mmCIF file of C-alpha atoms in Angstrom:
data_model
loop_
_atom_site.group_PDB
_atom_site.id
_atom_site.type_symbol
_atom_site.label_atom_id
_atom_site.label_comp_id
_atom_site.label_asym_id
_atom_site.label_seq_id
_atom_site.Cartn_x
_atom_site.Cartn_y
_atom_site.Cartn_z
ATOM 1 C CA UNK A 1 -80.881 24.816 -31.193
ATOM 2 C CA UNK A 2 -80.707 26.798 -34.169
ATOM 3 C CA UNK A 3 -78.120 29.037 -35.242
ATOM 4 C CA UNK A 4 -79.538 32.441 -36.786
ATOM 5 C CA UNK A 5 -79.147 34.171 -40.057
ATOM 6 C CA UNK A 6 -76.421 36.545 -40.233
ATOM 7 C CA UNK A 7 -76.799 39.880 -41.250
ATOM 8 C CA UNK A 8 -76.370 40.791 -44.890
ATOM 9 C CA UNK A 9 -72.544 42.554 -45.672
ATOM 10 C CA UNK A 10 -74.235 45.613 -46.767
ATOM 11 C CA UNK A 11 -76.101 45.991 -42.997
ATOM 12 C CA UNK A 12 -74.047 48.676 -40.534
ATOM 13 C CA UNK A 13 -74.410 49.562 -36.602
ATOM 14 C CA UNK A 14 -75.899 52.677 -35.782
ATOM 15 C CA UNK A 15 -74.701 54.158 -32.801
ATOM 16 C CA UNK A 16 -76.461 57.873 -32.153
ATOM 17 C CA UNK A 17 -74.516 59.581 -29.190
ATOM 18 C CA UNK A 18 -75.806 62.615 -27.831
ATOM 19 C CA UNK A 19 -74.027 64.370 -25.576
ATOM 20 C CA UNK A 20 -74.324 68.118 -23.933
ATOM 21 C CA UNK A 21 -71.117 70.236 -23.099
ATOM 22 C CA UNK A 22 -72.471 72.771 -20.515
ATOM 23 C CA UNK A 23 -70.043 75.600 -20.206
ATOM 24 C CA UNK A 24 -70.685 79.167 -18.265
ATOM 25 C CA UNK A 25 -68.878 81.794 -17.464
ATOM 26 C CA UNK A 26 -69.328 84.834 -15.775
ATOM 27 C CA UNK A 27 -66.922 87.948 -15.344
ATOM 28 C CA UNK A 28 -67.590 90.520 -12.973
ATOM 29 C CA UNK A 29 -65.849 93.751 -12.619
ATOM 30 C CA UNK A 30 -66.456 96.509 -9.793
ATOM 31 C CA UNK A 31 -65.523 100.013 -9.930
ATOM 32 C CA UNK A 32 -65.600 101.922 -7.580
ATOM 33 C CA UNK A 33 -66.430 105.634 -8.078
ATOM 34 C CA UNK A 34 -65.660 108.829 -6.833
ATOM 35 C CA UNK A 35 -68.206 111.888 -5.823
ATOM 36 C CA UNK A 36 -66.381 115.478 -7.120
ATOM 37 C CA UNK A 37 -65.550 117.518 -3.797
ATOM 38 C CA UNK A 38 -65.313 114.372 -1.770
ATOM 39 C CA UNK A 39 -61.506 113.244 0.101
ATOM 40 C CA UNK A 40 -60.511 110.742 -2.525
ATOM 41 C CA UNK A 41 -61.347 113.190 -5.056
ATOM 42 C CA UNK A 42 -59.185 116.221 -3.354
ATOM 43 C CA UNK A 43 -56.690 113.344 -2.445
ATOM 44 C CA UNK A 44 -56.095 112.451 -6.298
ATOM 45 C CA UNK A 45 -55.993 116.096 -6.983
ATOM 46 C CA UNK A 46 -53.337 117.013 -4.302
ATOM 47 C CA UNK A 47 -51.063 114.276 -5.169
ATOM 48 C CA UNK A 48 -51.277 113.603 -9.366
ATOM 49 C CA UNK A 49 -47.708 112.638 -10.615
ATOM 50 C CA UNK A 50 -46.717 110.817 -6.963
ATOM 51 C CA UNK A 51 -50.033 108.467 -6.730
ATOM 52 C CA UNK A 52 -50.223 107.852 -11.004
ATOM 53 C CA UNK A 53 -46.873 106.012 -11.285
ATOM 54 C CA UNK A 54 -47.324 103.384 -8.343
ATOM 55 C CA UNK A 55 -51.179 102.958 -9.300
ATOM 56 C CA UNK A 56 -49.219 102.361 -12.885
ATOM 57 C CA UNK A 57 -46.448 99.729 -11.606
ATOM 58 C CA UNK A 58 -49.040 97.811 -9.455
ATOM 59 C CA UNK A 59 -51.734 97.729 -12.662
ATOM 60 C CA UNK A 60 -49.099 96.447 -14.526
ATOM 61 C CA UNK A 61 -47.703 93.775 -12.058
ATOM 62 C CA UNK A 62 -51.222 92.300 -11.791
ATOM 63 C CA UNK A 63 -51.642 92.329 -15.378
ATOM 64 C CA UNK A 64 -48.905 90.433 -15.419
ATOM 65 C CA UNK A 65 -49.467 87.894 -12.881
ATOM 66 C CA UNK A 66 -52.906 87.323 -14.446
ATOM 67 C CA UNK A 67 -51.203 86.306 -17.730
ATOM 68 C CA UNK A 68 -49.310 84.204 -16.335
ATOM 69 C CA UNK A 69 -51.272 82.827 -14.321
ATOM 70 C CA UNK A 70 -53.759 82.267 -17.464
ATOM 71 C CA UNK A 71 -50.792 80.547 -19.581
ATOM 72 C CA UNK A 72 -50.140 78.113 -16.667
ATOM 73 C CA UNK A 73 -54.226 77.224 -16.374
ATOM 74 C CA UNK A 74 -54.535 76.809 -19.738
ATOM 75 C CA UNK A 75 -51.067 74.589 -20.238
ATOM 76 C CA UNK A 76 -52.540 72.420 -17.096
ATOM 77 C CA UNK A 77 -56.210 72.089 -18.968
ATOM 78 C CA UNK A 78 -54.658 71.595 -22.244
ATOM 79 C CA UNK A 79 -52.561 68.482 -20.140
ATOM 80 C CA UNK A 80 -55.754 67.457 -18.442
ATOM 81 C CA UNK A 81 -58.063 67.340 -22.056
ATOM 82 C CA UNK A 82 -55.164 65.511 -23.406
ATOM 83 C CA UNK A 83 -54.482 62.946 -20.634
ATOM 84 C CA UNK A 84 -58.314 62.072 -20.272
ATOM 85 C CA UNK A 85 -58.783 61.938 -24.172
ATOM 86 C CA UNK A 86 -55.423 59.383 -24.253
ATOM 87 C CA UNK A 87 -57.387 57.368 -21.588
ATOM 88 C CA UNK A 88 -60.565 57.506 -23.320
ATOM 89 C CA UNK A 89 -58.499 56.152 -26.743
ATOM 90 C CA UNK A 90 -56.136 54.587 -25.982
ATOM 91 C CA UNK A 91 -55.257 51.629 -28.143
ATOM 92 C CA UNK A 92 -55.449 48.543 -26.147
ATOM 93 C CA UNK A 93 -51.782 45.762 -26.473
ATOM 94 C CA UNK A 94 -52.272 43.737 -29.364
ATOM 95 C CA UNK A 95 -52.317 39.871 -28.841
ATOM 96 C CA UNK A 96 -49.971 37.251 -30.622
ATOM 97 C CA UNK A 97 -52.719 34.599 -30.569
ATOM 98 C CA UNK A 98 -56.398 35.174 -32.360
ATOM 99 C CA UNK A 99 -59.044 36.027 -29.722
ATOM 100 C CA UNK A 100 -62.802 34.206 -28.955
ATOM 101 C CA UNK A 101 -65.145 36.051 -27.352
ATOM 102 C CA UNK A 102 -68.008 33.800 -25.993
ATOM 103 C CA UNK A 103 -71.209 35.332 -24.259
ATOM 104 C CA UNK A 104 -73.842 33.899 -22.489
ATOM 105 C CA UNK A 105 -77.224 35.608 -22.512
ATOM 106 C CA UNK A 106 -80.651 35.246 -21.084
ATOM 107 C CA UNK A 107 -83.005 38.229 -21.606
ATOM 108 C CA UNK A 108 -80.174 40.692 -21.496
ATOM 109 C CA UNK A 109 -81.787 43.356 -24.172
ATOM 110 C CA UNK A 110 -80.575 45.769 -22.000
ATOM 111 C CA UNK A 111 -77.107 45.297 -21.553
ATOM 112 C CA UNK A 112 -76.214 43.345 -24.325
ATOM 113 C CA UNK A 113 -75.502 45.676 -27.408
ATOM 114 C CA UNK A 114 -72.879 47.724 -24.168
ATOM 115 C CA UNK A 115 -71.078 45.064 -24.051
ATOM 116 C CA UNK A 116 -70.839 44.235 -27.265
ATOM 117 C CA UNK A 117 -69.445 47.208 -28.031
ATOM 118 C CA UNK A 118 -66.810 46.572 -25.375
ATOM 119 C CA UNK A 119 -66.041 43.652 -26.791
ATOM 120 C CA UNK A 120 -65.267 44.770 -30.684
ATOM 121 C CA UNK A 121 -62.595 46.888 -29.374
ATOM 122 C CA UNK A 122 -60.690 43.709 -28.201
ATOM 123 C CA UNK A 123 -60.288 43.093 -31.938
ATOM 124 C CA UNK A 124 -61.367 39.674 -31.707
ATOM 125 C CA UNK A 125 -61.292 36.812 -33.845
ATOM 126 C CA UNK A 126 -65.372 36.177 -33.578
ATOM 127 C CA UNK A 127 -67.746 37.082 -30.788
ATOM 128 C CA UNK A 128 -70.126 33.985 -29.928
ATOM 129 C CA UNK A 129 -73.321 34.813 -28.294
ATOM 130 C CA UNK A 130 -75.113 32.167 -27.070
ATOM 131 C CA UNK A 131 -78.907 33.046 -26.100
ATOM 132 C CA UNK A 132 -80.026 30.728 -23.734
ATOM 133 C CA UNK A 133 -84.012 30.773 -23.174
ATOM 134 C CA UNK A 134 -84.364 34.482 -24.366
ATOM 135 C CA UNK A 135 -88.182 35.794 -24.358
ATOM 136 C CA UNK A 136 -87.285 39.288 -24.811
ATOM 137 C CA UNK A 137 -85.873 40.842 -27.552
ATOM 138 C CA UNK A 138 -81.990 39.969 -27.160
ATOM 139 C CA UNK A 139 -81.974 38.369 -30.040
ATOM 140 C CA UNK A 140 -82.252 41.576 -32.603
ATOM 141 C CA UNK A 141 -80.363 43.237 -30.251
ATOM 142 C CA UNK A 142 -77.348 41.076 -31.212
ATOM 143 C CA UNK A 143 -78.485 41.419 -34.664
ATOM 144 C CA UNK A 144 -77.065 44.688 -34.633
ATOM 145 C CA UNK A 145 -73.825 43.673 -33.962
ATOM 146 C CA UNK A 146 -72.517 42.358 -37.573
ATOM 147 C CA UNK A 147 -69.686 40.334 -36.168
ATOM 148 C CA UNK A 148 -71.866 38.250 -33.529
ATOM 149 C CA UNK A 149 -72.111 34.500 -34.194
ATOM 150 C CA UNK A 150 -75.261 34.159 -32.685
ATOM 151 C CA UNK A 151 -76.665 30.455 -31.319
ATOM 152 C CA UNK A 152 -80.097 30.942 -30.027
ATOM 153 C CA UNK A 153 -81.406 28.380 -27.956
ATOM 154 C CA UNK A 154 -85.074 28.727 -27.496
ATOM 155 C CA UNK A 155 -85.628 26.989 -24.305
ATOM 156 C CA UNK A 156 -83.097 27.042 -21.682
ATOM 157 C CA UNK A 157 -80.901 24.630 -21.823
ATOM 158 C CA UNK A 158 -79.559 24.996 -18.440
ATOM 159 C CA UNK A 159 -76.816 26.998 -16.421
ATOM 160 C CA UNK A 160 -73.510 27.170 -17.810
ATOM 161 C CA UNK A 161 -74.712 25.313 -21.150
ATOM 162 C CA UNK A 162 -73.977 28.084 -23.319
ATOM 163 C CA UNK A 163 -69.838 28.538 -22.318
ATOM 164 C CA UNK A 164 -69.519 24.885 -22.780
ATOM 165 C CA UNK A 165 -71.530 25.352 -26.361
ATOM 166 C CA UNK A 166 -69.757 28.811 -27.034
ATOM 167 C CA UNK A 167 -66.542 27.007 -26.800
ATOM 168 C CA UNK A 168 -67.205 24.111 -28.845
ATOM 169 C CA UNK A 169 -67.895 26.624 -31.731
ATOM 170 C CA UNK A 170 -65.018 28.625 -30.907
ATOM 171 C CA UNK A 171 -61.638 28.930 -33.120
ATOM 172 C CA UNK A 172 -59.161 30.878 -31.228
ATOM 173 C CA UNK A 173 -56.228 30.480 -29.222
ATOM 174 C CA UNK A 174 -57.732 32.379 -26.887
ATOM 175 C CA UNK A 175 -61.513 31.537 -25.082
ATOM 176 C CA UNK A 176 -62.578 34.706 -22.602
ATOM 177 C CA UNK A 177 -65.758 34.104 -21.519
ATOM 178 C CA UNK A 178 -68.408 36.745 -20.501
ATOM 179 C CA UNK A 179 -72.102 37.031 -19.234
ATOM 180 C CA UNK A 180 -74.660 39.539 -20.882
ATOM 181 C CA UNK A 181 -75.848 40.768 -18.292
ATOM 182 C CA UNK A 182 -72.654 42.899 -17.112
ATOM 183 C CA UNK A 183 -70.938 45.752 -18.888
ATOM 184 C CA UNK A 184 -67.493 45.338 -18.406
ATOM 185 C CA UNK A 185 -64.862 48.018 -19.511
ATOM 186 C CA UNK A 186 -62.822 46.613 -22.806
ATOM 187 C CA UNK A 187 -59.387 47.396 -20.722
ATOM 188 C CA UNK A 188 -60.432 44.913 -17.441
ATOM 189 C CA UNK A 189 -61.743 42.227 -20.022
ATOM 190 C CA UNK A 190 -58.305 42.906 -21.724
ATOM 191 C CA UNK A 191 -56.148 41.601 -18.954
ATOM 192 C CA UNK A 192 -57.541 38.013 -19.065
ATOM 193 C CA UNK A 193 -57.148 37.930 -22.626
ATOM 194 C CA UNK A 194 -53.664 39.442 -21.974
ATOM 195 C CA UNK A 195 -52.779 37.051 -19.252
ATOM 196 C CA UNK A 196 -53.103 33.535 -21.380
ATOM 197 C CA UNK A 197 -51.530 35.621 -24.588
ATOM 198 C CA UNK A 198 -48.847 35.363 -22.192
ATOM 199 C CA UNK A 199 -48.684 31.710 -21.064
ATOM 200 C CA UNK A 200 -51.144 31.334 -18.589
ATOM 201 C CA UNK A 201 -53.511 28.588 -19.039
ATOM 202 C CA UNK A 202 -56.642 29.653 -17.211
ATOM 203 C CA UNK A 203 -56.888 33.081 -16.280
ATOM 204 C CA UNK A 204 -59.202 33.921 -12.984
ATOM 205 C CA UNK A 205 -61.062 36.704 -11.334
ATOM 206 C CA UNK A 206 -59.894 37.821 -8.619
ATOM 207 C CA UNK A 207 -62.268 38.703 -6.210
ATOM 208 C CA UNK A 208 -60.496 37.985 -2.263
ATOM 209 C CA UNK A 209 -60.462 41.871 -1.345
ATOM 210 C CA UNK A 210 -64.405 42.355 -2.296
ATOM 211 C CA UNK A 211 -65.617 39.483 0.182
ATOM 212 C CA UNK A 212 -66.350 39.483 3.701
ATOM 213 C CA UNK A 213 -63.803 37.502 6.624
ATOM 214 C CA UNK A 214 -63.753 34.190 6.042
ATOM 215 C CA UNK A 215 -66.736 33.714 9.511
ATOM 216 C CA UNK A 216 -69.286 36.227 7.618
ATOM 217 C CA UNK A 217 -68.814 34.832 3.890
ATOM 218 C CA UNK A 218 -71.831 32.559 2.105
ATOM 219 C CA UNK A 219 -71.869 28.943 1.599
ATOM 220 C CA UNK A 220 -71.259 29.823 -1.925
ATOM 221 C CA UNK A 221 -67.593 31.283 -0.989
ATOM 222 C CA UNK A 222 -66.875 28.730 1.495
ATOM 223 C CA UNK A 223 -67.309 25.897 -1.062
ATOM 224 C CA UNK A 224 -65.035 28.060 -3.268
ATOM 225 C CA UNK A 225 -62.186 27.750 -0.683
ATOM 226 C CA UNK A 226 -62.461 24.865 0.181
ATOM 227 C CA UNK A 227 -62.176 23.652 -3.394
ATOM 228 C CA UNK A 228 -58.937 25.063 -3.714
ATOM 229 C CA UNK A 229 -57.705 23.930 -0.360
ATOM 230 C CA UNK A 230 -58.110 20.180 -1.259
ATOM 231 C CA UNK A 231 -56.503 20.596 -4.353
ATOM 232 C CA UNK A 232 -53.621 22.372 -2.746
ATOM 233 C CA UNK A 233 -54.125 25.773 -4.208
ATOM 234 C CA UNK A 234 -54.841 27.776 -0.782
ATOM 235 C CA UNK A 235 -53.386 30.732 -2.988
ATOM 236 C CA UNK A 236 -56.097 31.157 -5.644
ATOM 237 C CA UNK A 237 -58.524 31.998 -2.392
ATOM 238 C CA UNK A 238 -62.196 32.373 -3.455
ATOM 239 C CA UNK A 239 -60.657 32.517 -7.476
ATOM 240 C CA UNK A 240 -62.838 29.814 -9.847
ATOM 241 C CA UNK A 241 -63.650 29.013 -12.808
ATOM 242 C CA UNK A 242 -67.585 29.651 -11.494
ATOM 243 C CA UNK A 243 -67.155 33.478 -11.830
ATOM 244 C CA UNK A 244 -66.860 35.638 -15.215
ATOM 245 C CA UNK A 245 -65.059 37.653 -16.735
ATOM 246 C CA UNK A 246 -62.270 34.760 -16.915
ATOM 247 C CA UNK A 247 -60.073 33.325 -20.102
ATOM 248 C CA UNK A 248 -58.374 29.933 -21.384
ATOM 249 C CA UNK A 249 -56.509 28.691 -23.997
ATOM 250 C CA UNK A 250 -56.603 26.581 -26.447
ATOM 251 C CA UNK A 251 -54.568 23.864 -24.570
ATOM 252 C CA UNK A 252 -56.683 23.791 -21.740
ATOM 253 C CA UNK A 253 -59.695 23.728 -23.587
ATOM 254 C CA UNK A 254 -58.572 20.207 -25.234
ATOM 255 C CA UNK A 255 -57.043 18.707 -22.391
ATOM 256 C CA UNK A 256 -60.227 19.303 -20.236
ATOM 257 C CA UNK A 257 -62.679 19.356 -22.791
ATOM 258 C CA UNK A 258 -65.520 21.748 -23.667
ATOM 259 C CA UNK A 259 -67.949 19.361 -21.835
ATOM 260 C CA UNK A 260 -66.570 19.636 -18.793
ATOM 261 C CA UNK A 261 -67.463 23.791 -18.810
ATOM 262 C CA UNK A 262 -70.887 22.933 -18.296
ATOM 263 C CA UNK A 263 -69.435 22.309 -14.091
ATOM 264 C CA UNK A 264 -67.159 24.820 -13.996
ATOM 265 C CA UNK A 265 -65.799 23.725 -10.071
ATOM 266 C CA UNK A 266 -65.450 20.513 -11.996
ATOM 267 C CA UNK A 267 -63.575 21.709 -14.763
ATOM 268 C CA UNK A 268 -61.697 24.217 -12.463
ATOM 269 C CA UNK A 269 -59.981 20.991 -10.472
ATOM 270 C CA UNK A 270 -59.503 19.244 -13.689
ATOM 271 C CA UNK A 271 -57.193 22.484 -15.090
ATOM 272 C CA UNK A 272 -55.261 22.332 -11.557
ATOM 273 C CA UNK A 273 -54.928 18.351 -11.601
ATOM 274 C CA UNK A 274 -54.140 17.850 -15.386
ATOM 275 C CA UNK A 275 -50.997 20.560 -14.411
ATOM 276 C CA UNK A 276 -52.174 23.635 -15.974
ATOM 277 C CA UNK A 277 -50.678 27.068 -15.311
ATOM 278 C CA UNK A 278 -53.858 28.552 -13.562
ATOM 279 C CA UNK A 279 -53.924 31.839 -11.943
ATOM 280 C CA UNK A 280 -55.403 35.034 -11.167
ATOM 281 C CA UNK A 281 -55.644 38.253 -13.789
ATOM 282 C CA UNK A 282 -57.622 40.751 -12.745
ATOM 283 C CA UNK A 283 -59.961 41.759 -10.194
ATOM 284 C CA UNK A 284 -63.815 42.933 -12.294
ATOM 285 C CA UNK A 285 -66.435 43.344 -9.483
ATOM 286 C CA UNK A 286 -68.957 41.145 -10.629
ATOM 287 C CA UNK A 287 -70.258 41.388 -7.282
ATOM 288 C CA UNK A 288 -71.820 44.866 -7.612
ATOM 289 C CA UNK A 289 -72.804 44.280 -11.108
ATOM 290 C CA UNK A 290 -74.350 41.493 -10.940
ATOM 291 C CA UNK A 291 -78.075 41.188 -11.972
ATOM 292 C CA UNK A 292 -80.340 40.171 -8.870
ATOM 293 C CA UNK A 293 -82.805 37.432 -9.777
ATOM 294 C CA UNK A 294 -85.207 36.048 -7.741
ATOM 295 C CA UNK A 295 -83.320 32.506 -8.585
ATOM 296 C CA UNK A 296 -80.183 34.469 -7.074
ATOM 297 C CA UNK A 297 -80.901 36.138 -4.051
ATOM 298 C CA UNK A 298 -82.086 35.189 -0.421
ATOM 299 C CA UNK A 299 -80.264 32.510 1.622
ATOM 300 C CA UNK A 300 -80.338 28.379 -0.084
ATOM 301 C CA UNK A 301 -81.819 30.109 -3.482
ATOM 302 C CA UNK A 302 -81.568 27.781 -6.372
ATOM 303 C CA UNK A 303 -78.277 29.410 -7.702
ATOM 304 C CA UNK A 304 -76.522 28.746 -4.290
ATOM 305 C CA UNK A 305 -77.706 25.020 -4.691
ATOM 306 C CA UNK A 306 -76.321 24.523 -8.243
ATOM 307 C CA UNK A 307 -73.205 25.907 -7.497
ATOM 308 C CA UNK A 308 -73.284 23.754 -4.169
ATOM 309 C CA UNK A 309 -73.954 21.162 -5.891
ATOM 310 C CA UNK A 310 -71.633 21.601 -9.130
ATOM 311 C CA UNK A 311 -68.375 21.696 -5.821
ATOM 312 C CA UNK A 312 -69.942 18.234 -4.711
ATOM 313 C CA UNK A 313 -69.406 17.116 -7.930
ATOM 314 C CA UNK A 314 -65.816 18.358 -7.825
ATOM 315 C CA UNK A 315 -64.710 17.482 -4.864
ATOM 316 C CA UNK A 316 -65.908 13.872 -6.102
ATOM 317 C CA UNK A 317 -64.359 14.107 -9.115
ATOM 318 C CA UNK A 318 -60.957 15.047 -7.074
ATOM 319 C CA UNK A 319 -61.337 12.619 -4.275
ATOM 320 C CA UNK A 320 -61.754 9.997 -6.851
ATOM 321 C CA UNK A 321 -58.732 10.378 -8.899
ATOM 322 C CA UNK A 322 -56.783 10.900 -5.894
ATOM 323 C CA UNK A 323 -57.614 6.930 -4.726
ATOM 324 C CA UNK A 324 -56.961 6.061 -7.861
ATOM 325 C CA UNK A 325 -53.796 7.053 -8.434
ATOM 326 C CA UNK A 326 -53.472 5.440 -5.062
ATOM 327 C CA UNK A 327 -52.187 9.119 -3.399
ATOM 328 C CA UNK A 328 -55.367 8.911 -0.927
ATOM 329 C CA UNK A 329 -55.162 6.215 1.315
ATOM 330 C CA UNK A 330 -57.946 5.655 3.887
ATOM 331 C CA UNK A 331 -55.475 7.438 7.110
ATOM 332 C CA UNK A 332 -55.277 10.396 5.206
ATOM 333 C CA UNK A 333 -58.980 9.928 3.776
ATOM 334 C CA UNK A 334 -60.151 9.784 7.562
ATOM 335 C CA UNK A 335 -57.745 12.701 8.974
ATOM 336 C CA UNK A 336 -58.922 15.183 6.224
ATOM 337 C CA UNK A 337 -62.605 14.247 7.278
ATOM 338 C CA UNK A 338 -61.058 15.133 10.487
ATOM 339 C CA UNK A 339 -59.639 18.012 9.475
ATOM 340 C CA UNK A 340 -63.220 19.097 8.112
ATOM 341 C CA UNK A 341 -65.266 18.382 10.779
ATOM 342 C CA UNK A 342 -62.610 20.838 13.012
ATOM 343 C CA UNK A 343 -63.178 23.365 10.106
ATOM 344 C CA UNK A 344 -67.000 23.331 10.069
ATOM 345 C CA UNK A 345 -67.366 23.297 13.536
ATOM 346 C CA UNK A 346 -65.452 26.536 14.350
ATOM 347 C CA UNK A 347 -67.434 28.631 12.033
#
């Protein structure tokens, strides 16, 4: 592992935005005319000062209407420009604590300097981008963000390596943690941040109303619930420490420890049993936006083992501290193996 050279103080972003404003606009006016000798002609001539004054009072009380009607369209556009440009610019809350960004990355050129540039209107403290096994060209890409900290790793060091690394590195009060391969908006990262600024320890995704009934969800989801079940937290539902964007602070990094983020199930029953405040902050549907891999899709690919596997680890993890402390005895070991065998049968 190497950490790379930083860019000199003198090097700048350069961010070319082209953009087209289309506008048209066509007016159309019809006359309508009038032969000499024909019955509207000999009609206007019959009838001059009767027909003039009401054509006159009518012109006028459509000339009227139209302005109007063109004060109140352009007071309404005027509103609408200046709504959408106080949404576009709007100044996101400022935090009381100092703010790490850490980002995990493998082969993300694409997606990576977006993000970025997410993430620099957070204001934070430093951005740590951990390139994990990168063969493409992620690593300038980063470059051209002068406040990344980048760690490149040149061989993968594994799932989950680089959040446990990031945070090692990290000074802040705040740790949100991010992948590079999703461009998320700097106001839905913001609420995570936002959410442990204001006492929360560990701040989740919350992503119940994007899945499936409990019957059609993946093992994946299932192992997530279950999780929570057993450590008596039925409310987070599918929430976990496994899924990005989410945050922690400082506290919880040091009473868990940054080793433990290399499980994250594992260090997502550690937070619950060591007390923390952990909840959910948001809802950022990593679902759609997440980058298909051949390692991630299909039924029993290797991602859905890891994972799998990284709840096995919890759940051991759990069940041992629970004998332990002497709270599991072997009744209530053998009714909750009960209870799960009654569980995975009625699927």
């Amino acid at each position: 592992m190497t950490a790379a050279p930083q860019p000199s103080p003198g090097h700048r972003q350069e961010v070319h935005v082209s953009s087209r404003v289309k506008a048209s606009g066509r007016s159309r006016a019809s006359a309508r005319r009038t032969r000499p000798g024909s019955s509207a002609s000999r009609s206007k001539a019959a009838k001059p000062a009767a027909a003039a004054p009401r054509r006159s009072a009518a012109a006028k009380a459509a000339v009227v209407r139209r302005q109007a009607a063109g004060k109140a369209g352009s007071r309404r556009t005027a509103a609408g420009a200046s709504a959408a440009g106080s949404g576009a610019g709007r100044q996101l809350p400022a935090l009381h604590g100092s703010l790490s960004v850490v980002i995990s990355a493998r082969n993300e050129e694409q997606t990576l300097l977006k993000l970025l540039d997410q993430v620099t209107r957070l204001k934070p403290l430093e951005i740590i981008v951990v390139l994990n096994g990168c063969s493409d060209r992620s690593f300038q890409r980063t470059r051209l963000c002068p406040q990344a900290t980048i760690v490149h790793i040149p061989e993968s060091a594994g799932h989950d390596v680089g959040r446990s690394l990031g945070a090692k590195l990290s000074r802040g009060d705040i740790l949100l943690f991010l992948d590079g391969d999703m461009v998320i908006p700097a106001r839905q990262m913001s609420l995570f941040a936002e959410a442990v600024d204001g006492g929360v320890d560990v701040a989740l995704n919350d992503l119940d109303h994007l899945l499936p009934p409990f019957a059609l969800s993946d093992a994946v989801t299932r192992c997530k619930m279950y999780l929570n079940a057993v450590l008596g937290r039925s409310d987070l539902g599918v929430s976990s420490m496994t899924a990005v964007p989410h945050a922690m602070s400082r506290k919880a990094l040091e009473r868990i420890g940054y080793r433990e983020l290399m499980v994250p199930p594992k260090a997502h029953a550690l937070s619950i049993m060591r007390q923390l405040r952990v909840e959910k902050a948001g809802t950022v549907n990593v679902i759609k936006h997440n980058r298909l891999r051949q390692s991630n899709t299909g039924a029993g690919n290797a991602m859905e083992q890891l994972i799998a596997g990284d709840h096995a680890e919890a759940l051991a993890q759990v069940l041992g501290e629970q004998q332990a402390s002497g709270r599991l005895s072997e009744n209530l070991l053998q009714e909750q193996r009960r209870q799960m065998a009654a569980w995975r049968n009625a699927l």
